[in-house]
Amino acid sequence: MLTRLRNGILRAQDLRESGAASPTQRPSMACELVELSAKRATWRVPVPNQADCYLKAEPGGPERFVVHIDAETFYRRWLETSPTFPK
């Protein structure tokens, strides 16, 4: 848990230091749904300069959802709207 928190803080610092996204930056490749069944959904997530990763979600009741987002945009907006985030 602490490792994930540390990684998140380091990622936020990287985004903060990088400033605004470049308008010529190529958008991230979308993930691809590779399996869908009553037991799980599995996506292939392309990672630049690395092997693809896979994400799996299993049914968790009416209050768990999977939402596709642009991670860069999400983190930037999160930082912009979180004045209490550690500097």
Short mmCIF file of N, CA and C in Angstrom, two decimals:
data_model
loop_
_atom_site.label_atom_id
_atom_site.label_comp_id
_atom_site.label_asym_id
_atom_site.label_seq_id
_atom_site.Cartn_x
_atom_site.Cartn_y
_atom_site.Cartn_z
N MET A 1 0.82 -1.19 0.00
CA MET A 1 0.00 0.00 0.00
C MET A 1 0.87 1.26 0.00
N LEU A 2 1.90 1.27 0.83
CA LEU A 2 2.77 2.45 0.88
C LEU A 2 3.53 2.63 -0.43
N THR A 3 3.87 1.52 -1.07
CA THR A 3 4.56 1.60 -2.36
C THR A 3 3.65 2.25 -3.39
N ARG A 4 2.38 1.85 -3.41
CA ARG A 4 1.44 2.45 -4.36
C ARG A 4 1.26 3.93 -4.09
N LEU A 5 1.19 4.31 -2.82
CA LEU A 5 1.05 5.71 -2.46
C LEU A 5 2.29 6.50 -2.90
N ARG A 6 3.48 5.95 -2.63
CA ARG A 6 4.72 6.60 -3.03
C ARG A 6 4.78 6.76 -4.54
N ASN A 7 4.41 5.71 -5.27
CA ASN A 7 4.42 5.79 -6.73
C ASN A 7 3.44 6.85 -7.23
N GLY A 8 2.28 6.94 -6.59
CA GLY A 8 1.30 7.95 -6.97
C GLY A 8 1.81 9.36 -6.73
N ILE A 9 2.48 9.56 -5.61
CA ILE A 9 3.04 10.88 -5.30
C ILE A 9 4.14 11.23 -6.29
N LEU A 10 5.00 10.27 -6.60
CA LEU A 10 6.06 10.52 -7.58
C LEU A 10 5.48 10.83 -8.96
N ARG A 11 4.42 10.12 -9.33
CA ARG A 11 3.77 10.36 -10.62
C ARG A 11 3.18 11.77 -10.65
N ALA A 12 2.53 12.16 -9.56
CA ALA A 12 1.96 13.50 -9.48
C ALA A 12 3.05 14.56 -9.58
N GLN A 13 4.19 14.32 -8.94
CA GLN A 13 5.30 15.25 -9.02
C GLN A 13 5.80 15.37 -10.46
N ASP A 14 5.92 14.24 -11.14
CA ASP A 14 6.34 14.27 -12.55
C ASP A 14 5.39 15.09 -13.40
N LEU A 15 4.09 14.89 -13.19
CA LEU A 15 3.10 15.63 -13.97
C LEU A 15 3.16 17.12 -13.66
N ARG A 16 3.32 17.44 -12.37
CA ARG A 16 3.38 18.84 -11.98
C ARG A 16 4.60 19.51 -12.62
N GLU A 17 5.74 18.82 -12.60
CA GLU A 17 6.96 19.38 -13.16
C GLU A 17 6.92 19.48 -14.69
N SER A 18 6.16 18.60 -15.32
CA SER A 18 6.12 18.60 -16.78
C SER A 18 5.27 19.73 -17.34
N GLY A 19 4.43 20.33 -16.52
CA GLY A 19 3.60 21.43 -16.98
C GLY A 19 2.46 20.94 -17.84
N ALA A 20 1.97 21.81 -18.70
CA ALA A 20 0.83 21.47 -19.57
C ALA A 20 1.25 20.44 -20.60
N ALA A 21 0.31 19.63 -21.01
CA ALA A 21 0.57 18.62 -22.03
C ALA A 21 0.86 19.30 -23.37
N SER A 22 1.75 18.73 -24.11
CA SER A 22 2.10 19.27 -25.43
C SER A 22 0.94 19.03 -26.40
N PRO A 23 0.55 20.05 -27.18
CA PRO A 23 -0.56 19.85 -28.12
C PRO A 23 -0.21 18.88 -29.24
N THR A 24 1.09 18.66 -29.49
CA THR A 24 1.50 17.73 -30.54
C THR A 24 1.69 16.32 -30.01
N GLN A 25 1.48 16.15 -28.72
CA GLN A 25 1.67 14.83 -28.12
C GLN A 25 0.64 13.86 -28.66
N ARG A 26 1.11 12.69 -29.05
CA ARG A 26 0.21 11.66 -29.58
C ARG A 26 -0.64 11.10 -28.44
N PRO A 27 -1.95 10.97 -28.62
CA PRO A 27 -2.78 10.43 -27.56
C PRO A 27 -2.42 8.98 -27.26
N SER A 28 -2.67 8.59 -26.03
CA SER A 28 -2.38 7.22 -25.62
C SER A 28 -3.23 6.24 -26.43
N MET A 29 -2.68 5.06 -26.64
CA MET A 29 -3.44 4.03 -27.34
C MET A 29 -4.52 3.50 -26.40
N ALA A 30 -5.67 3.24 -26.93
CA ALA A 30 -6.77 2.74 -26.12
C ALA A 30 -6.56 1.28 -25.75
N CYS A 31 -7.10 0.90 -24.62
CA CYS A 31 -7.03 -0.50 -24.24
C CYS A 31 -8.06 -1.29 -25.06
N GLU A 32 -7.87 -2.59 -25.10
CA GLU A 32 -8.72 -3.45 -25.92
C GLU A 32 -9.34 -4.54 -25.05
N LEU A 33 -10.64 -4.69 -25.13
CA LEU A 33 -11.32 -5.76 -24.40
C LEU A 33 -11.00 -7.08 -25.09
N VAL A 34 -10.34 -8.00 -24.39
CA VAL A 34 -9.94 -9.27 -25.01
C VAL A 34 -10.76 -10.45 -24.52
N GLU A 35 -11.47 -10.30 -23.40
CA GLU A 35 -12.32 -11.38 -22.91
C GLU A 35 -13.48 -10.78 -22.13
N LEU A 36 -14.66 -11.30 -22.36
CA LEU A 36 -15.84 -10.86 -21.62
C LEU A 36 -16.70 -12.08 -21.35
N SER A 37 -16.90 -12.38 -20.08
CA SER A 37 -17.72 -13.53 -19.70
C SER A 37 -18.48 -13.16 -18.43
N ALA A 38 -19.29 -14.08 -17.95
CA ALA A 38 -20.03 -13.85 -16.71
C ALA A 38 -19.09 -13.79 -15.51
N LYS A 39 -17.89 -14.36 -15.65
CA LYS A 39 -16.94 -14.40 -14.53
C LYS A 39 -15.98 -13.22 -14.50
N ARG A 40 -15.64 -12.65 -15.67
CA ARG A 40 -14.68 -11.55 -15.67
C ARG A 40 -14.62 -10.86 -17.04
N ALA A 41 -14.03 -9.68 -17.00
CA ALA A 41 -13.68 -8.95 -18.22
C ALA A 41 -12.18 -8.70 -18.16
N THR A 42 -11.51 -8.87 -19.30
CA THR A 42 -10.06 -8.69 -19.36
C THR A 42 -9.72 -7.75 -20.50
N TRP A 43 -8.85 -6.77 -20.21
CA TRP A 43 -8.41 -5.80 -21.21
C TRP A 43 -6.90 -5.91 -21.42
N ARG A 44 -6.48 -5.67 -22.65
CA ARG A 44 -5.05 -5.53 -22.97
C ARG A 44 -4.77 -4.04 -22.97
N VAL A 45 -3.77 -3.64 -22.20
CA VAL A 45 -3.42 -2.23 -22.08
C VAL A 45 -2.04 -2.01 -22.70
N PRO A 46 -1.96 -1.33 -23.86
CA PRO A 46 -0.66 -1.06 -24.46
C PRO A 46 0.14 -0.09 -23.59
N VAL A 47 1.41 -0.40 -23.39
CA VAL A 47 2.31 0.46 -22.61
C VAL A 47 3.48 0.84 -23.52
N PRO A 48 3.69 2.14 -23.75
CA PRO A 48 4.78 2.55 -24.63
C PRO A 48 6.13 2.01 -24.16
N ASN A 49 6.88 1.47 -25.09
CA ASN A 49 8.23 0.96 -24.85
C ASN A 49 8.29 -0.19 -23.84
N GLN A 50 7.19 -0.87 -23.61
CA GLN A 50 7.15 -2.01 -22.70
C GLN A 50 6.17 -3.03 -23.26
N ALA A 51 6.20 -4.22 -22.67
CA ALA A 51 5.23 -5.24 -23.05
C ALA A 51 3.83 -4.80 -22.61
N ASP A 52 2.82 -5.26 -23.33
CA ASP A 52 1.45 -4.94 -22.96
C ASP A 52 1.14 -5.49 -21.57
N CYS A 53 0.26 -4.79 -20.87
CA CYS A 53 -0.22 -5.25 -19.56
C CYS A 53 -1.66 -5.69 -19.72
N TYR A 54 -2.14 -6.46 -18.79
CA TYR A 54 -3.52 -6.93 -18.82
C TYR A 54 -4.21 -6.54 -17.52
N LEU A 55 -5.46 -6.11 -17.64
CA LEU A 55 -6.27 -5.69 -16.51
C LEU A 55 -7.50 -6.58 -16.47
N LYS A 56 -7.82 -7.08 -15.27
CA LYS A 56 -8.96 -7.97 -15.13
C LYS A 56 -9.91 -7.38 -14.09
N ALA A 57 -11.19 -7.48 -14.36
CA ALA A 57 -12.22 -7.06 -13.41
C ALA A 57 -13.22 -8.19 -13.27
N GLU A 58 -13.55 -8.51 -12.03
CA GLU A 58 -14.54 -9.55 -11.75
C GLU A 58 -15.78 -8.89 -11.17
N PRO A 59 -16.94 -9.52 -11.32
CA PRO A 59 -18.17 -8.93 -10.79
C PRO A 59 -18.03 -8.63 -9.30
N GLY A 60 -18.48 -7.45 -8.91
CA GLY A 60 -18.34 -7.05 -7.52
C GLY A 60 -19.60 -6.46 -6.94
N GLY A 61 -20.71 -6.63 -7.59
CA GLY A 61 -21.95 -6.08 -7.07
C GLY A 61 -22.34 -4.81 -7.80
N PRO A 62 -23.45 -4.23 -7.40
CA PRO A 62 -24.00 -3.07 -8.11
C PRO A 62 -23.23 -1.77 -7.87
N GLU A 63 -22.24 -1.75 -6.98
CA GLU A 63 -21.54 -0.51 -6.69
C GLU A 63 -20.10 -0.49 -7.21
N ARG A 64 -19.71 -1.47 -8.02
CA ARG A 64 -18.37 -1.50 -8.61
C ARG A 64 -18.50 -1.37 -10.12
N PHE A 65 -17.72 -0.45 -10.68
CA PHE A 65 -17.79 -0.19 -12.11
C PHE A 65 -16.39 -0.07 -12.69
N VAL A 66 -16.25 -0.32 -13.96
CA VAL A 66 -15.01 -0.08 -14.69
C VAL A 66 -15.26 1.09 -15.61
N VAL A 67 -14.38 2.09 -15.54
CA VAL A 67 -14.53 3.29 -16.35
C VAL A 67 -13.23 3.52 -17.10
N HIS A 68 -13.31 3.69 -18.43
CA HIS A 68 -12.12 3.98 -19.23
C HIS A 68 -11.84 5.47 -19.15
N ILE A 69 -10.58 5.83 -18.85
CA ILE A 69 -10.19 7.23 -18.77
C ILE A 69 -8.85 7.44 -19.46
N ASP A 70 -8.54 8.68 -19.74
CA ASP A 70 -7.20 9.07 -20.19
C ASP A 70 -6.44 9.40 -18.92
N ALA A 71 -5.46 8.58 -18.56
CA ALA A 71 -4.76 8.73 -17.29
C ALA A 71 -4.06 10.08 -17.16
N GLU A 72 -3.41 10.55 -18.21
CA GLU A 72 -2.71 11.83 -18.15
C GLU A 72 -3.69 12.96 -17.83
N THR A 73 -4.80 13.00 -18.55
CA THR A 73 -5.80 14.04 -18.33
C THR A 73 -6.38 13.93 -16.92
N PHE A 74 -6.68 12.71 -16.48
CA PHE A 74 -7.23 12.50 -15.15
C PHE A 74 -6.28 13.04 -14.08
N TYR A 75 -5.01 12.64 -14.14
CA TYR A 75 -4.05 13.09 -13.12
C TYR A 75 -3.85 14.60 -13.15
N ARG A 76 -3.80 15.17 -14.35
CA ARG A 76 -3.64 16.63 -14.44
C ARG A 76 -4.83 17.36 -13.80
N ARG A 77 -6.03 16.92 -14.13
CA ARG A 77 -7.23 17.55 -13.54
C ARG A 77 -7.27 17.33 -12.03
N TRP A 78 -6.88 16.15 -11.58
CA TRP A 78 -6.85 15.85 -10.15
C TRP A 78 -5.89 16.79 -9.44
N LEU A 79 -4.70 17.00 -10.02
CA LEU A 79 -3.74 17.91 -9.41
C LEU A 79 -4.25 19.35 -9.42
N GLU A 80 -4.88 19.75 -10.52
CA GLU A 80 -5.38 21.12 -10.62
C GLU A 80 -6.48 21.41 -9.62
N THR A 81 -7.25 20.40 -9.26
CA THR A 81 -8.40 20.62 -8.37
C THR A 81 -8.15 20.14 -6.95
N SER A 82 -6.90 19.80 -6.61
CA SER A 82 -6.58 19.31 -5.27
C SER A 82 -5.56 20.23 -4.61
N PRO A 83 -6.01 21.36 -4.05
CA PRO A 83 -5.06 22.31 -3.46
C PRO A 83 -4.34 21.76 -2.23
N THR A 84 -4.88 20.74 -1.60
CA THR A 84 -4.25 20.21 -0.39
C THR A 84 -3.29 19.07 -0.70
N PHE A 85 -3.07 18.77 -1.98
CA PHE A 85 -2.14 17.68 -2.33
C PHE A 85 -0.74 18.09 -1.89
N PRO A 86 0.03 17.16 -1.29
CA PRO A 86 1.37 17.51 -0.80
C PRO A 86 2.28 18.03 -1.90
N LYS A 87 2.96 19.12 -1.62
CA LYS A 87 3.88 19.73 -2.60
C LYS A 87 5.26 19.13 -2.46
#
